[in-house]
XYZ file of C-alpha atoms in Angstrom:
568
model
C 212.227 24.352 67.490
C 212.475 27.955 67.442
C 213.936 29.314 64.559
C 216.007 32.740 65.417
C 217.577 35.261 63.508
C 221.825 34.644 63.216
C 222.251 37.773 65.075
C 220.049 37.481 67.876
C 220.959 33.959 68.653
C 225.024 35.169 68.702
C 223.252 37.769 71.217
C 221.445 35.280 73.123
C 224.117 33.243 73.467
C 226.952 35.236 74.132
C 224.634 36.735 77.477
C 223.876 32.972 78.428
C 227.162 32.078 78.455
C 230.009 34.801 78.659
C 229.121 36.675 82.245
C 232.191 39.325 82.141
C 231.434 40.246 78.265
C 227.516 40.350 78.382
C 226.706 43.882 79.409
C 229.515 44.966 77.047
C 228.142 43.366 74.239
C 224.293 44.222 74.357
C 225.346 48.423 75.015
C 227.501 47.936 71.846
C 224.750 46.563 70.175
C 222.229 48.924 71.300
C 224.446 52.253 70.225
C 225.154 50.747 66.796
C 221.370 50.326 66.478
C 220.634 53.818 67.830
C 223.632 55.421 65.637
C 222.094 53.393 62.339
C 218.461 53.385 63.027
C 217.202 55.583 65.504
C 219.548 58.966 64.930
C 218.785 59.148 60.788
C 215.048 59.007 61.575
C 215.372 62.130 64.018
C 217.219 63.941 62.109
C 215.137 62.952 58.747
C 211.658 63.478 60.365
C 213.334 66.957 61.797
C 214.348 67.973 58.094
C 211.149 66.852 56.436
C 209.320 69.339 59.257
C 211.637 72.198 58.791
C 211.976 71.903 54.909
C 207.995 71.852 54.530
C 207.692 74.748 57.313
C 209.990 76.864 54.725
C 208.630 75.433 51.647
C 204.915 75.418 52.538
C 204.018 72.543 49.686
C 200.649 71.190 49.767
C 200.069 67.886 50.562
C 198.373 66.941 47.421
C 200.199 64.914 45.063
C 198.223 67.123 41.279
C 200.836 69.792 42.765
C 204.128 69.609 41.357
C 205.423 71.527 44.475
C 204.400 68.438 46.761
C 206.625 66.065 44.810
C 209.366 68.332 44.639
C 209.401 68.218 48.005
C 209.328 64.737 48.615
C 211.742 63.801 46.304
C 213.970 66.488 48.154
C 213.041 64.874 51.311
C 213.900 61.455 49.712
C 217.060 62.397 49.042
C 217.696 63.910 52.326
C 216.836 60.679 53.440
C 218.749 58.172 51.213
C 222.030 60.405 52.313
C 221.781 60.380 55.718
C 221.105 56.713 55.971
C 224.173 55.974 53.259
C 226.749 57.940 55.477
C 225.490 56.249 58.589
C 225.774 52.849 57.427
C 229.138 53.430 55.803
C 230.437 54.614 58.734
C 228.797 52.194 61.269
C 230.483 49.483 58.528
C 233.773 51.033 58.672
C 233.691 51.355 62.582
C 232.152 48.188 63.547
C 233.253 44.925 60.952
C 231.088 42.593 61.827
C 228.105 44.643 60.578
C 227.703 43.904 56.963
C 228.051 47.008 54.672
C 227.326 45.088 51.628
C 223.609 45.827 51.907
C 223.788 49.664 51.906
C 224.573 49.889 48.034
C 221.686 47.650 47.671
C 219.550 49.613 49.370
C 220.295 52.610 47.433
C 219.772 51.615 44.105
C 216.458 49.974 45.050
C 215.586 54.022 46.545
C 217.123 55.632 43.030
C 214.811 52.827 41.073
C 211.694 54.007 42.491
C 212.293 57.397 42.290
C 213.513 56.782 38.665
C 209.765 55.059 38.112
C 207.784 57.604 39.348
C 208.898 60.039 37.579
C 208.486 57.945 34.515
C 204.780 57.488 35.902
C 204.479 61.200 36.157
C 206.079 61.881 32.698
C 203.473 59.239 30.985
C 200.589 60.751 33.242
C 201.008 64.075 32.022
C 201.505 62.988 28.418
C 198.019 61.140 28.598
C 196.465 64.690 30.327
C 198.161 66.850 27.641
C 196.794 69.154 24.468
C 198.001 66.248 22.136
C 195.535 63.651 23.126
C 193.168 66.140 24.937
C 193.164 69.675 22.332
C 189.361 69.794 22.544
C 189.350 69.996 26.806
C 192.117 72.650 26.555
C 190.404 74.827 24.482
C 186.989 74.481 26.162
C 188.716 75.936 29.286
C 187.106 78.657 28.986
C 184.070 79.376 27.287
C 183.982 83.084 24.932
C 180.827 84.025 23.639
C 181.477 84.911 20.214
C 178.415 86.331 19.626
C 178.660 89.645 21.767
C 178.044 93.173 20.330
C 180.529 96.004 21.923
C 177.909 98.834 21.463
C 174.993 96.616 23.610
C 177.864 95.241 25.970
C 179.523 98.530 27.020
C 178.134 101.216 27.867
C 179.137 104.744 26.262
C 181.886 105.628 27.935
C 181.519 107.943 31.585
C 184.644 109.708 31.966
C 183.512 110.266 35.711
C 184.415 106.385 36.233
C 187.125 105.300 33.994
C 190.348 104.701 35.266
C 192.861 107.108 33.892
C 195.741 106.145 36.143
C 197.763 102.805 35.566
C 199.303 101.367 38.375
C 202.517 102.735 37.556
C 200.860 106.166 38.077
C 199.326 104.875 41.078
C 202.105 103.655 43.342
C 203.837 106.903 42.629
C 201.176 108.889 44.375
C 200.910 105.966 47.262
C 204.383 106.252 48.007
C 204.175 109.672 47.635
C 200.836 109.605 50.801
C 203.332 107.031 52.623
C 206.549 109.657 52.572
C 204.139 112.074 54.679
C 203.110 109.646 57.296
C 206.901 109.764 58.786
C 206.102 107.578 61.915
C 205.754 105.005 59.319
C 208.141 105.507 56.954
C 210.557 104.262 59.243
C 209.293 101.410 60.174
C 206.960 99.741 56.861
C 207.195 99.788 53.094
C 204.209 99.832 50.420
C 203.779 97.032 48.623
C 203.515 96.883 44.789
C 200.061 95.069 44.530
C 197.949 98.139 44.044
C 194.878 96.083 43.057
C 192.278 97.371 40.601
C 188.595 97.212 42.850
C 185.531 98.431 42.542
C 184.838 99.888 45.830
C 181.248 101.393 46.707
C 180.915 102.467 43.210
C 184.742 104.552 42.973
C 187.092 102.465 41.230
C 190.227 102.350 43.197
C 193.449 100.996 43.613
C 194.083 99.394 47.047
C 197.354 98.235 48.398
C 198.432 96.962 52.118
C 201.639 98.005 54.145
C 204.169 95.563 54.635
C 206.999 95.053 57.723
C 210.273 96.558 56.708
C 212.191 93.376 58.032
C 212.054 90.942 60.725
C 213.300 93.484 63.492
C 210.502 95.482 62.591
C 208.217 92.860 62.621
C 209.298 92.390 66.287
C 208.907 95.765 67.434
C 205.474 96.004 65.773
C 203.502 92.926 65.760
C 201.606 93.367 68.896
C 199.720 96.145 66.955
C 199.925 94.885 63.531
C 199.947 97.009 60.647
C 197.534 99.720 61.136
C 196.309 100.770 57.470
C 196.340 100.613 53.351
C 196.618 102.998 51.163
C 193.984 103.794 48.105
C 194.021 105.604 44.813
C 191.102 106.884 43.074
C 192.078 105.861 39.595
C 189.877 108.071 38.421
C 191.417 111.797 39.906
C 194.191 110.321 41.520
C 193.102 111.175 44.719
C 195.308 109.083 47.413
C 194.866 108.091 51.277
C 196.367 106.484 53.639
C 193.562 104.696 55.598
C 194.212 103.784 59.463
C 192.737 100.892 60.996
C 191.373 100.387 64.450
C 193.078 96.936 64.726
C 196.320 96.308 62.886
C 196.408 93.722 60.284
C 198.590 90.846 61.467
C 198.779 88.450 58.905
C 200.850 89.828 55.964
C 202.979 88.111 53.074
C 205.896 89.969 55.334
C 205.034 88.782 59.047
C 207.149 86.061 60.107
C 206.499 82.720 61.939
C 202.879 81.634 62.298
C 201.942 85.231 61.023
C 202.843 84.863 57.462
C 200.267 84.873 55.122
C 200.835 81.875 53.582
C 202.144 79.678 56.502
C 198.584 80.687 57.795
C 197.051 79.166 54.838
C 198.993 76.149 54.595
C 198.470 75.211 57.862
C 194.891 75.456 57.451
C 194.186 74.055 54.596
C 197.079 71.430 53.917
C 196.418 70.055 50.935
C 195.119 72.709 49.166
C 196.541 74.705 46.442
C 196.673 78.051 46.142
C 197.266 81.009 43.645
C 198.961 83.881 44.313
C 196.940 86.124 46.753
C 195.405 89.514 46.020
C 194.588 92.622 48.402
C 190.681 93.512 48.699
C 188.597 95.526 50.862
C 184.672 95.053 50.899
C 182.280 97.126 51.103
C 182.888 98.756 54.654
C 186.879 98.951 53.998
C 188.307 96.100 56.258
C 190.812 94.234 54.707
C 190.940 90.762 53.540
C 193.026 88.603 51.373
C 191.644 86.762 48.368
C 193.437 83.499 47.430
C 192.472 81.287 44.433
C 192.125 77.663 44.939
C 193.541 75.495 42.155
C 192.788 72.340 40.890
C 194.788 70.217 38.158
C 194.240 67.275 35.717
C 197.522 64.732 36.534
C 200.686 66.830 37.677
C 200.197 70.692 37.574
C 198.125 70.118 33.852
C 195.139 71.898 33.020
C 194.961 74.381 35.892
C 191.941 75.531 36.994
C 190.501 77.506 39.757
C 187.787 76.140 41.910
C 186.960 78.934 44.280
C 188.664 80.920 46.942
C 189.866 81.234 50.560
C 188.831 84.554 51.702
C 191.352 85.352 54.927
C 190.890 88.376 57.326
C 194.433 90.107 57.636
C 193.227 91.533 60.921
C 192.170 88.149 62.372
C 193.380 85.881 60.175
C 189.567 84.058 59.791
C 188.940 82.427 57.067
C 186.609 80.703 55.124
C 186.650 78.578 51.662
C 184.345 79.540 48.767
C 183.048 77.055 45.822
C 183.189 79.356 42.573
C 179.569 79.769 42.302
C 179.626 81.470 46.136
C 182.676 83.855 46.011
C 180.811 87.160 47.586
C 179.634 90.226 44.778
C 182.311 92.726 46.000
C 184.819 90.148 45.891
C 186.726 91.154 42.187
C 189.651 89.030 41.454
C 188.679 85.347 42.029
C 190.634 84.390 38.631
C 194.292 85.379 38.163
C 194.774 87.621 35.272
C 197.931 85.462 34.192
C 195.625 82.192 34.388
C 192.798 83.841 32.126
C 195.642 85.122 29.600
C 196.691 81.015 29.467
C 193.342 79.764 28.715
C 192.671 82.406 26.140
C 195.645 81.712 23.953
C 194.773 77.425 24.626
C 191.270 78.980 23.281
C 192.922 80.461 20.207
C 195.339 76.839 19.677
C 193.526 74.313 19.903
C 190.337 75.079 18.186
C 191.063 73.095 15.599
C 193.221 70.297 16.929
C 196.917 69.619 18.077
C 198.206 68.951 14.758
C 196.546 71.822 13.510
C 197.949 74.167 16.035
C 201.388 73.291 15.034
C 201.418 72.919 10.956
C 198.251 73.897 8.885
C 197.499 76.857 12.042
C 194.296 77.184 10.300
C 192.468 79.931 12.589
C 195.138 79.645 15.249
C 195.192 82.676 17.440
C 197.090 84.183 20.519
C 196.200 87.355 23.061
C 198.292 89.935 21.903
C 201.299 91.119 24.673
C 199.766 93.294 27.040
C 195.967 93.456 28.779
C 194.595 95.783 31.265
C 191.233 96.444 32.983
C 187.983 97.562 32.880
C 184.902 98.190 35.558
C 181.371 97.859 34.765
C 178.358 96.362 36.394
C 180.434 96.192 39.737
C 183.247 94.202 38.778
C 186.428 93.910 37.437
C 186.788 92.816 33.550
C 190.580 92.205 32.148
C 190.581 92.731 28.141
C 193.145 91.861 25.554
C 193.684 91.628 21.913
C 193.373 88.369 20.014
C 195.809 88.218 16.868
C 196.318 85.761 14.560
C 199.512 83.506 15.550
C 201.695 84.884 12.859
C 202.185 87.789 15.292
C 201.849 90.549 13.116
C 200.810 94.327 14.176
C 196.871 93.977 13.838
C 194.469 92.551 15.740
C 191.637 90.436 15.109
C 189.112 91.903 17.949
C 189.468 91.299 21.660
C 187.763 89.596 24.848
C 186.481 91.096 28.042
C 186.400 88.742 31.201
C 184.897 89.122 34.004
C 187.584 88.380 36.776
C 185.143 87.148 39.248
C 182.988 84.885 37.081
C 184.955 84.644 33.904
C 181.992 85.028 31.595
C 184.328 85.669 28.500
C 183.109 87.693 25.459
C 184.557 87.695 22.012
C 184.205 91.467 20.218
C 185.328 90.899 16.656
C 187.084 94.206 15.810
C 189.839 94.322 13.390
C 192.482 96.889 13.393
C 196.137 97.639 15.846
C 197.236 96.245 18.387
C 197.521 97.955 21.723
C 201.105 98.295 21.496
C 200.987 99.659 17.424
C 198.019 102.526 19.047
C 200.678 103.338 21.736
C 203.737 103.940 19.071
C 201.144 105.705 16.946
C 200.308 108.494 20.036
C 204.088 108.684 21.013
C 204.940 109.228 18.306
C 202.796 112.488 17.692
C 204.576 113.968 20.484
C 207.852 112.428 19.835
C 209.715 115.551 20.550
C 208.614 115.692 24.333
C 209.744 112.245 24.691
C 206.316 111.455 26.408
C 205.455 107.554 27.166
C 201.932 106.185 26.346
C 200.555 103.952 29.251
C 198.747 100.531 28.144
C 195.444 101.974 26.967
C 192.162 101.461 27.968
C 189.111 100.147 25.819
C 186.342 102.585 25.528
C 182.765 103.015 23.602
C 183.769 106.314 22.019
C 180.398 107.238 19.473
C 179.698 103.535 19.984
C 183.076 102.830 17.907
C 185.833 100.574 20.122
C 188.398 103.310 20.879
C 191.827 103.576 22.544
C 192.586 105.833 25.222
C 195.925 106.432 26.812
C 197.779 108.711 29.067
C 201.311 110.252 28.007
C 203.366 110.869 30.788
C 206.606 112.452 31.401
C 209.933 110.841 32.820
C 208.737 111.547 36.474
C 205.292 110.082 36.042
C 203.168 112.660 35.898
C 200.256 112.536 33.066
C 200.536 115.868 30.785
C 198.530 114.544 27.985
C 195.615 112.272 26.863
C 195.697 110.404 23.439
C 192.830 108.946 21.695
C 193.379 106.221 18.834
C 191.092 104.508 16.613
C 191.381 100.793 17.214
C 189.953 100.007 13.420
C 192.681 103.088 12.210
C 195.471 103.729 14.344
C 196.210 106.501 11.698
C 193.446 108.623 13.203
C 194.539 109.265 16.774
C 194.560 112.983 18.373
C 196.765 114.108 21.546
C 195.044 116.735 23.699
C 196.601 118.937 26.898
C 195.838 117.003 30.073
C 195.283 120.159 32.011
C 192.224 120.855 29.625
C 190.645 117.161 31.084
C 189.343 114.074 29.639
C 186.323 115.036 28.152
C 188.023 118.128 26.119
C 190.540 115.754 25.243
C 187.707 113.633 23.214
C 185.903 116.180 22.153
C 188.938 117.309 20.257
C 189.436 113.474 18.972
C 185.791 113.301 17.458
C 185.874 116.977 15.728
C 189.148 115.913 14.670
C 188.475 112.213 12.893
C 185.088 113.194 11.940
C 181.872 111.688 14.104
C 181.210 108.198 13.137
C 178.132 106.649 14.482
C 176.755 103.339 13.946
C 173.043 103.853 12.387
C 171.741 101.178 14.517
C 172.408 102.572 17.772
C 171.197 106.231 16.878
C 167.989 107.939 18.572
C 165.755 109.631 17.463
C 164.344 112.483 19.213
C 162.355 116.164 18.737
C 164.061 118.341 21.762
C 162.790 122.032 22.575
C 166.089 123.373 23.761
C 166.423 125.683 27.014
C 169.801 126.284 26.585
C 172.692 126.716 24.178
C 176.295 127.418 24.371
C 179.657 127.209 22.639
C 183.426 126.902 23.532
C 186.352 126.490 21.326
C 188.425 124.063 22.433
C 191.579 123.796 20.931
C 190.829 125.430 17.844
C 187.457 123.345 16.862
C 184.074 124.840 17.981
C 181.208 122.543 19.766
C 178.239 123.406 20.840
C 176.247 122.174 24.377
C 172.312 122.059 24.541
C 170.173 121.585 27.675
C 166.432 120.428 26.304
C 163.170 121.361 28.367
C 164.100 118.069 30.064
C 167.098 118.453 31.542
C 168.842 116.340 29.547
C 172.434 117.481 28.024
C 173.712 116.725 24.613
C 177.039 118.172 22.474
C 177.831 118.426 19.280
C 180.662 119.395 17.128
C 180.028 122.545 14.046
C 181.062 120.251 11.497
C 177.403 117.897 12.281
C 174.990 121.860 11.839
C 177.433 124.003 10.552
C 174.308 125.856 8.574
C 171.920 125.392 11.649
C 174.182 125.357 14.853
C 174.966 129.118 15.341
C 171.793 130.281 14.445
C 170.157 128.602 17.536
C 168.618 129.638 20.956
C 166.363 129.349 23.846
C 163.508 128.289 22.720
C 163.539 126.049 19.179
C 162.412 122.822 18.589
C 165.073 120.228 16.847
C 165.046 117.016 15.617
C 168.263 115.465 16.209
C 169.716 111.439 16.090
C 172.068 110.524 18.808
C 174.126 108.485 20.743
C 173.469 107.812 24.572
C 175.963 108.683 26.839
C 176.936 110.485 30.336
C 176.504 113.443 27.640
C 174.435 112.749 24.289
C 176.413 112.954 21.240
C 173.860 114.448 18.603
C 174.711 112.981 15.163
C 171.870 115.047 13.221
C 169.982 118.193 13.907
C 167.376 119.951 11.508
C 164.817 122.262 12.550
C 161.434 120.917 13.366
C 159.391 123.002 11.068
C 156.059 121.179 12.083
């Protein structure tokens, strides 16, 4: 015998044996099949394209975004198939509808137990069975010394402007260029780089909307704009060949589309804006990996993408090219740091006893040395009070962390403390920087007016935020401390002094804002300075000619500590 299904056998029969309703039957049969089968699928498969062409999730279940979109998808699916029965049931009666609310509590089950899965997955990953691996996600050298670390600070490469400051003066380039104006924007990523030596700030031009993207796309986007954060010099650099693949290009020209589409199941960070070494633009995207659903994050290397011709090419961590700076997101460092400071000593710990539980304190910004870019912040203790502890430096492309221990106020307590000095002019304080000042950890700031512009400089002791001295921008940087030390007296540390006998060729003196220093050239060229209050009994008694012995601190210029007259 052959054993049919009840359906197909009505079928078979009904064609056997009724010739006038055959034909009529099977086209019935067929459209309710098409209308409950065929039609969902299309339109589900078409949704599941057009949601995940929007959406751009990876196709890597660690990503939260990828299940998220399935379970959308899911749902999508569960609906269209639940009207289409119940409408096929209601239209045609001898289809059984009785199945259909079957069907979709078995599809709300499963979805109910994998997100249980995920929930008990994530549990198992997280800081309460696992403290140890959280705070080992990074590893800080606690054993650093500032003075050896950082050099003495060289005005001639710090970065005095913030990016506040900076996009100011690149809108400001951009507002010239009126053929452009009309037709692009600047965007607001003004990246911190260390370009050929000049630290800059770089930032691309973006389409001003999707007509514009139309009328311009066959040349691209012909340039970026760069600020010297050092003397705020800004340019608007052309390009031979437009950039065409921008976070604001549409269609296959999107940055990201372009990335999902070649690399699917990867998962990406948010992208930053570089330029190597000979200025052509690229775009540097962090690759993340994560322990069970979006735990743990970590970054295992980076996509670097041409925005002219959209090449690209993936990079393991250990690979990532030396002018590339920002392989590690500063809001990803600023997350391990504080799971660093929590977990130290346990989960339990981190909640009740907090026995040397510490956080980063609320702001960080950056430094450049050795040709790349460091972030620093303040560690505090987790009570949250106004002091910290000492701070970390990380290098953003390697993330060799180092622990400074350096107690004293926090960034934003330094920043109060110079406002406040010039609380009549209503000035604000940018985030300050972190310099070797006398091979002491000092604060240095910029006070700027309501439009922007930098009028003064501020220098505050991180160990005494008491001792902090505001100087006329117009005078520069180097006045500006030169007035700080003669003001809070020269503090050096002993161990870092050198010793020297000098035959000096040359001696002058300024008075800069009402304190006197003096500037000696030795038979060697090299420069030194030094405030009256270090020789007041010696210092204006000497010229061309006399040997010294002096201690001092290395630096762009030497800061003597000591001078006595070699009388040998």
């Amino acid at each position: 015998k052959i054993f049919l299904p009840k359906n197909l056998t009505n079928v078979i029969i009904k064609v056997l044996y009724i010739e006038n309703q055959d034909i009529t039957i099977l086209e019935k049969r067929t459209e309710v099949y098409m209308k409950e089968k065929i039609f969902p699928i299309i339109i589900s498969v078409l949704f599941a394209l057009l949601l995940w062409y929007f959406m751009l999730p990876p196709l890597n279940p660690t990503s939260p975004t990828f299940w998220v979109y399935l379970f959308t998808v899911a749902i999508f699916v569960l609906i269209v198939f639940f009207l289409t029965g119940l409408n096929q049931a209601i239209t045609i009666r001898r289809i059984n509808s009785s199945n259909i609310p079957k069907y979709f509590t078995a599809s709300i089950s499963v979805g109910v137990l994998i997100i249980v899965v995920i929930i008990v997955i994530n549990i198992c990953v997280s800081p309460i069975f696992n403290a140890s691996k959280y705070a080992t996600r990074i590893y800080v050298d606690e054993t650093s010394s500032f003075t050896d670390d950082v050099a003495p600070v060289d005005f001639s490469k710090i970065p005095l402007l913030d990016k506040e400051s900076s996009q100011k003066l690149g809108d400001r380039v951009m507002g010239q260029a009126t053929e452009w104006v009309s037709q692009f924007y600047v965007s607001d990523l003004y990246t911190q780089i260390n370009y050929n030596d000049q630290i800059i700030r770089v930032t691309p031009i973006e389409y001003d909307g999707i007509i514009k993207y139309f009328t311009n796309r066959s040349e691209g986007i012909k340039g970026y704009i760069t600020v010297d954060s050092t003397n705020g010099e800004a340019q608007l650099v052309t390009l031979e060949e437009g950039m065409h693949y921008m976070p604001s290009a549409y269609f296959f020209e999107n940055l990201y589309r372009k990335l999902r589409i070649s690399y699917p199941t990867t998962i990406f960070a948010e992208a930053s804006f570089e330029i190597d070494n000979e200025g052509h633009p690229y775009w540097i995207v962090p690759t993340i990996k994560y322990k069970g659903i979006g735990m743990r994050e970590e970054i295992s290397g980076v996509v670097i993408l041409d925005a002219v011709t959209g090449k690209s090419e993936k990079y393991s961590i250990g690979e990532i090219p030396s002018w590339v700076d920002h392989a590690y997101p500063s809001s990803l460092i600023i997350d391990q740091l504080d799971n660093w400071g929590e977990y130290k000593e346990g989960f339990l710990n981190s909640i009740f006893g907090q026995k040397n539980v510490t956080v980063t304190t609320e702001g960080y910004n950056y430094l450049v040395m050795n040709d790349d870019v460091y972030l620093y912040t303040g560690i505090t203790s987790v009570s949250n009070d106004e002091s910290i502890l000492g701070f970390v430096m990380v290098n953003l492309r390697t993330k060799e962390t180092h622990y400074y221990s350096a107690p004293g106020a926090k960034e934003y307590s330094a920043m109060a403390s110079a406002e406040g000095l010039v609380q009549d002019k209503e000035y604000e304080a940018s985030f300050p920087l972190l310099v070797n000042l006398n091979n002491k950890p000092t604060y240095l700031m910029s006070l700027k007016d309501n439009a922007g512009l930098v009028k003064m400089y501020a220098f505050v002791d991180v160990e005494d935020y008491q001792k902090v001295v505001v100087s006329d921008a117009a005078l520069g940087i180097e006045a500006a401390a030169d007035a700080y030390l003669n003001e809070v007296g020269s503090e050096y540390d002993a161990s870092n002094l050198v010793e020297a006998s000098i035959t000096i060729s040359d001696i002058t003196s300024a008075v800069i804002d009402g304190f006197t220093y003096y500037y000696i050239t030795d038979s060697e060229n090299k420069r030194y300075m030094t405030s009256i209050k270090n020789g007041q009994n010696i210092l204006p008694f000497l010229s061309t000619g006399d040997v010294v012995d002096i201690t001092y601190s290395e630096g762009n210029i030497n800061q003597i500590a000591t001078i006595s007259l070699n009388e040998e």
